Amino acid sequence: MMIAYFTLPLRYFGEDRPVVSWLVFAAVLIGMTWFLMARMIDILVGTGHHPGVWIIFLICLVLTVFASTYYVLGAQPDEFVGLNTRLDSLYFTVVTMATVGYGDITPSGQAPRLVVMLQIAYNFVFLAAAAGALSRQVRSGLESRVRRRS
């Protein structure tokens, strides 16, 4: 997925096509939300297979989507301070996801600030819920093993 991020033709998005850019971002965010919710339901119901793999995949997907969005926004003047490359965008996304916030890259425009708020909300609500669902499934699996041995 990271190889795709570094090779995606992102020049088709940005200030030349703002409506298309925002529609694609919204559609991808909605799709990720639906996919994540479906996986969480599978985990909670007990029909999901390999939930740890799905969680890792979803984290990579979130990183790719937000890093791509930051890269496109960073190509516009005065939207970010310190964000110049795809690696900068990925770094900023990881730092935001980890809630570290070094301050070396900062969103200065309104659009990047909105996307950062969306990422923080997304991380807080959906990734925390996914981690909770995963831990619940692991705990129930351990409890069933203990019951079988008893």
PDB file of C-alpha atoms in Angstrom:
ATOM      1  CA  MET A   1       0.000   0.000   0.000  1.00  0.00           C
ATOM      2  CA  MET A   2       2.890   2.358   0.716  1.00  0.00           C
ATOM      3  CA  ILE A   3       4.297   1.652  -2.736  1.00  0.00           C
ATOM      4  CA  ALA A   4       0.958   2.722  -4.177  1.00  0.00           C
ATOM      5  CA  TYR A   5       1.070   5.903  -2.092  1.00  0.00           C
ATOM      6  CA  PHE A   6       4.465   6.900  -3.449  1.00  0.00           C
ATOM      7  CA  THR A   7       3.418   6.170  -7.054  1.00  0.00           C
ATOM      8  CA  LEU A   8      -0.205   7.401  -7.174  1.00  0.00           C
ATOM      9  CA  PRO A   9      -0.715  10.077  -9.855  1.00  0.00           C
ATOM     10  CA  LEU A  10      -1.921  12.737  -7.412  1.00  0.00           C
ATOM     11  CA  ARG A  11      -1.310  15.621  -9.818  1.00  0.00           C
ATOM     12  CA  TYR A  12      -4.884  15.148 -11.094  1.00  0.00           C
ATOM     13  CA  PHE A  13      -6.196  16.547  -7.825  1.00  0.00           C
ATOM     14  CA  GLY A  14      -5.720  19.891  -6.141  1.00  0.00           C
ATOM     15  CA  GLU A  15      -6.588  23.498  -6.760  1.00  0.00           C
ATOM     16  CA  ASP A  16      -7.206  22.935 -10.498  1.00  0.00           C
ATOM     17  CA  ARG A  17     -10.021  20.488  -9.692  1.00  0.00           C
ATOM     18  CA  PRO A  18     -11.288  21.359  -6.201  1.00  0.00           C
ATOM     19  CA  VAL A  19     -14.768  19.854  -6.559  1.00  0.00           C
ATOM     20  CA  VAL A  20     -13.436  16.558  -7.899  1.00  0.00           C
ATOM     21  CA  SER A  21     -10.731  16.486  -5.228  1.00  0.00           C
ATOM     22  CA  TRP A  22     -13.153  16.989  -2.348  1.00  0.00           C
ATOM     23  CA  LEU A  23     -15.682  14.543  -3.794  1.00  0.00           C
ATOM     24  CA  VAL A  24     -13.033  11.843  -4.165  1.00  0.00           C
ATOM     25  CA  PHE A  25     -11.778  12.511  -0.631  1.00  0.00           C
ATOM     26  CA  ALA A  26     -15.324  12.324   0.775  1.00  0.00           C
ATOM     27  CA  ALA A  27     -16.112   9.143  -1.172  1.00  0.00           C
ATOM     28  CA  VAL A  28     -12.921   7.434  -0.015  1.00  0.00           C
ATOM     29  CA  LEU A  29     -13.530   8.500   3.591  1.00  0.00           C
ATOM     30  CA  ILE A  30     -17.104   7.177   3.462  1.00  0.00           C
ATOM     31  CA  GLY A  31     -15.876   3.939   1.867  1.00  0.00           C
ATOM     32  CA  MET A  32     -13.211   3.496   4.541  1.00  0.00           C
ATOM     33  CA  THR A  33     -15.793   4.140   7.247  1.00  0.00           C
ATOM     34  CA  TRP A  34     -18.187   1.576   5.799  1.00  0.00           C
ATOM     35  CA  PHE A  35     -15.401  -0.997   5.406  1.00  0.00           C
ATOM     36  CA  LEU A  36     -14.138  -0.414   8.940  1.00  0.00           C
ATOM     37  CA  MET A  37     -17.623  -0.687  10.416  1.00  0.00           C
ATOM     38  CA  ALA A  38     -18.271  -3.917   8.499  1.00  0.00           C
ATOM     39  CA  ARG A  39     -15.017  -5.407   9.811  1.00  0.00           C
ATOM     40  CA  MET A  40     -15.831  -4.330  13.376  1.00  0.00           C
ATOM     41  CA  ILE A  41     -19.267  -5.945  13.168  1.00  0.00           C
ATOM     42  CA  ASP A  42     -17.657  -9.139  11.837  1.00  0.00           C
ATOM     43  CA  ILE A  43     -15.238  -9.120  14.762  1.00  0.00           C
ATOM     44  CA  LEU A  44     -17.950  -8.458  17.350  1.00  0.00           C
ATOM     45  CA  VAL A  45     -20.296 -11.097  15.924  1.00  0.00           C
ATOM     46  CA  GLY A  46     -17.473 -13.585  15.657  1.00  0.00           C
ATOM     47  CA  THR A  47     -17.598 -14.120  11.901  1.00  0.00           C
ATOM     48  CA  GLY A  48     -14.451 -12.133  11.115  1.00  0.00           C
ATOM     49  CA  HIS A  49     -11.317 -13.984  10.130  1.00  0.00           C
ATOM     50  CA  HIS A  50      -7.849 -12.680  11.005  1.00  0.00           C
ATOM     51  CA  PRO A  51      -8.976  -9.410  12.635  1.00  0.00           C
ATOM     52  CA  GLY A  52      -5.402  -8.345  13.347  1.00  0.00           C
ATOM     53  CA  VAL A  53      -4.603  -8.386   9.638  1.00  0.00           C
ATOM     54  CA  TRP A  54      -7.678  -6.268   8.887  1.00  0.00           C
ATOM     55  CA  ILE A  55      -6.736  -3.722  11.550  1.00  0.00           C
ATOM     56  CA  ILE A  56      -3.227  -3.379  10.109  1.00  0.00           C
ATOM     57  CA  PHE A  57      -4.665  -3.066   6.594  1.00  0.00           C
ATOM     58  CA  LEU A  58      -7.091  -0.371   7.734  1.00  0.00           C
ATOM     59  CA  ILE A  59      -4.353   1.593   9.494  1.00  0.00           C
ATOM     60  CA  CYS A  60      -2.272   1.497   6.298  1.00  0.00           C
ATOM     61  CA  LEU A  61      -5.324   2.579   4.307  1.00  0.00           C
ATOM     62  CA  VAL A  62      -5.974   5.517   6.644  1.00  0.00           C
ATOM     63  CA  LEU A  63      -2.305   6.522   6.412  1.00  0.00           C
ATOM     64  CA  THR A  64      -2.389   6.354   2.615  1.00  0.00           C
ATOM     65  CA  VAL A  65      -5.617   8.345   2.234  1.00  0.00           C
ATOM     66  CA  PHE A  66      -4.707  11.137   4.634  1.00  0.00           C
ATOM     67  CA  ALA A  67      -1.074  11.358   3.493  1.00  0.00           C
ATOM     68  CA  SER A  68      -2.253  11.646  -0.122  1.00  0.00           C
ATOM     69  CA  THR A  69      -4.717  14.361   0.853  1.00  0.00           C
ATOM     70  CA  TYR A  70      -2.056  16.307   2.747  1.00  0.00           C
ATOM     71  CA  TYR A  71       0.323  15.993  -0.185  1.00  0.00           C
ATOM     72  CA  VAL A  72      -2.261  17.405  -2.599  1.00  0.00           C
ATOM     73  CA  LEU A  73      -3.123  20.223  -0.195  1.00  0.00           C
ATOM     74  CA  GLY A  74       0.563  20.901   0.467  1.00  0.00           C
ATOM     75  CA  ALA A  75       1.179  21.515  -3.235  1.00  0.00           C
ATOM     76  CA  GLN A  76      -1.006  24.619  -2.973  1.00  0.00           C
ATOM     77  CA  PRO A  77       0.651  27.815  -1.744  1.00  0.00           C
ATOM     78  CA  ASP A  78       0.286  28.791   1.926  1.00  0.00           C
ATOM     79  CA  GLU A  79      -1.644  25.675   2.979  1.00  0.00           C
ATOM     80  CA  PHE A  80       1.148  23.971   4.969  1.00  0.00           C
ATOM     81  CA  VAL A  81       4.404  25.099   6.524  1.00  0.00           C
ATOM     82  CA  GLY A  82       7.175  22.512   6.149  1.00  0.00           C
ATOM     83  CA  LEU A  83       5.347  20.009   3.958  1.00  0.00           C
ATOM     84  CA  ASN A  84       7.111  19.618   0.615  1.00  0.00           C
ATOM     85  CA  THR A  85       7.322  15.933  -0.308  1.00  0.00           C
ATOM     86  CA  ARG A  86       5.292  12.737  -0.111  1.00  0.00           C
ATOM     87  CA  LEU A  87       7.522  11.578   2.714  1.00  0.00           C
ATOM     88  CA  ASP A  88       6.733  14.816   4.583  1.00  0.00           C
ATOM     89  CA  SER A  89       3.028  14.079   4.098  1.00  0.00           C
ATOM     90  CA  LEU A  90       3.354  10.513   5.342  1.00  0.00           C
ATOM     91  CA  TYR A  91       5.438  11.685   8.301  1.00  0.00           C
ATOM     92  CA  PHE A  92       2.835  14.335   9.194  1.00  0.00           C
ATOM     93  CA  THR A  93       0.053  11.745   8.950  1.00  0.00           C
ATOM     94  CA  VAL A  94       1.868   9.303  11.250  1.00  0.00           C
ATOM     95  CA  VAL A  95       2.690  12.069  13.752  1.00  0.00           C
ATOM     96  CA  THR A  96      -0.950  13.189  13.730  1.00  0.00           C
ATOM     97  CA  MET A  97      -2.227   9.615  14.076  1.00  0.00           C
ATOM     98  CA  ALA A  98       0.125   8.998  16.996  1.00  0.00           C
ATOM     99  CA  THR A  99      -0.942  12.329  18.555  1.00  0.00           C
ATOM    100  CA  VAL A 100       2.700  13.331  18.942  1.00  0.00           C
ATOM    101  CA  GLY A 101       2.575  16.705  17.193  1.00  0.00           C
ATOM    102  CA  TYR A 102       6.204  17.820  16.920  1.00  0.00           C
ATOM    103  CA  GLY A 103       5.231  21.136  15.342  1.00  0.00           C
ATOM    104  CA  ASP A 104       7.746  21.036  12.496  1.00  0.00           C
ATOM    105  CA  ILE A 105       4.935  20.723   9.930  1.00  0.00           C
ATOM    106  CA  THR A 106       1.830  22.792  10.521  1.00  0.00           C
ATOM    107  CA  PRO A 107      -1.377  23.320   8.568  1.00  0.00           C
ATOM    108  CA  SER A 108      -1.766  27.034   7.912  1.00  0.00           C
ATOM    109  CA  GLY A 109      -4.760  27.050   5.554  1.00  0.00           C
ATOM    110  CA  GLN A 110      -8.370  26.320   6.365  1.00  0.00           C
ATOM    111  CA  ALA A 111      -8.646  23.200   4.171  1.00  0.00           C
ATOM    112  CA  PRO A 112      -5.671  21.401   5.768  1.00  0.00           C
ATOM    113  CA  ARG A 113      -6.938  22.280   9.237  1.00  0.00           C
ATOM    114  CA  LEU A 114     -10.309  20.760   8.361  1.00  0.00           C
ATOM    115  CA  VAL A 115      -8.659  17.569   7.095  1.00  0.00           C
ATOM    116  CA  VAL A 116      -6.483  17.341  10.230  1.00  0.00           C
ATOM    117  CA  MET A 117      -9.599  17.642  12.402  1.00  0.00           C
ATOM    118  CA  LEU A 118     -11.266  14.923  10.334  1.00  0.00           C
ATOM    119  CA  GLN A 119      -8.235  12.672  10.735  1.00  0.00           C
ATOM    120  CA  ILE A 120      -8.140  13.203  14.493  1.00  0.00           C
ATOM    121  CA  ALA A 121     -11.861  12.454  14.774  1.00  0.00           C
ATOM    122  CA  TYR A 122     -11.504   9.437  12.477  1.00  0.00           C
ATOM    123  CA  ASN A 123      -8.575   8.096  14.491  1.00  0.00           C
ATOM    124  CA  PHE A 124     -10.336   8.672  17.786  1.00  0.00           C
ATOM    125  CA  VAL A 125     -13.675   7.138  16.877  1.00  0.00           C
ATOM    126  CA  PHE A 126     -13.030   4.412  14.338  1.00  0.00           C
ATOM    127  CA  LEU A 127      -9.530   3.190  15.039  1.00  0.00           C
ATOM    128  CA  ALA A 128     -10.166   3.138  18.785  1.00  0.00           C
ATOM    129  CA  ALA A 129     -13.380   1.193  18.175  1.00  0.00           C
ATOM    130  CA  ALA A 130     -11.540  -1.243  15.920  1.00  0.00           C
ATOM    131  CA  ALA A 131      -8.845  -1.771  18.532  1.00  0.00           C
ATOM    132  CA  GLY A 132     -11.537  -2.324  21.163  1.00  0.00           C
ATOM    133  CA  ALA A 133     -13.316  -4.860  18.977  1.00  0.00           C
ATOM    134  CA  LEU A 134     -10.039  -6.654  18.330  1.00  0.00           C
ATOM    135  CA  SER A 135      -9.147  -6.801  22.027  1.00  0.00           C
ATOM    136  CA  ARG A 136     -12.647  -8.077  22.845  1.00  0.00           C
ATOM    137  CA  GLN A 137     -12.255 -10.870  20.302  1.00  0.00           C
ATOM    138  CA  VAL A 138      -8.816 -11.811  21.602  1.00  0.00           C
ATOM    139  CA  ARG A 139     -10.140 -11.858  25.175  1.00  0.00           C
ATOM    140  CA  SER A 140     -13.112 -14.068  24.265  1.00  0.00           C
ATOM    141  CA  GLY A 141     -10.798 -16.414  22.362  1.00  0.00           C
ATOM    142  CA  LEU A 142      -8.559 -16.757  25.405  1.00  0.00           C
ATOM    143  CA  GLU A 143     -11.556 -17.331  27.675  1.00  0.00           C
ATOM    144  CA  SER A 144     -12.880 -20.101  25.430  1.00  0.00           C
ATOM    145  CA  ARG A 145      -9.465 -21.809  25.431  1.00  0.00           C
ATOM    146  CA  VAL A 146      -9.365 -21.685  29.219  1.00  0.00           C
ATOM    147  CA  ARG A 147     -12.887 -23.167  29.419  1.00  0.00           C
ATOM    148  CA  ARG A 148     -11.930 -26.009  27.063  1.00  0.00           C
ATOM    149  CA  ARG A 149      -8.927 -26.904  29.215  1.00  0.00           C
ATOM    150  CA  SER A 150     -10.994 -26.908  32.420  1.00  0.00           C
TER     151      SER A 150
END
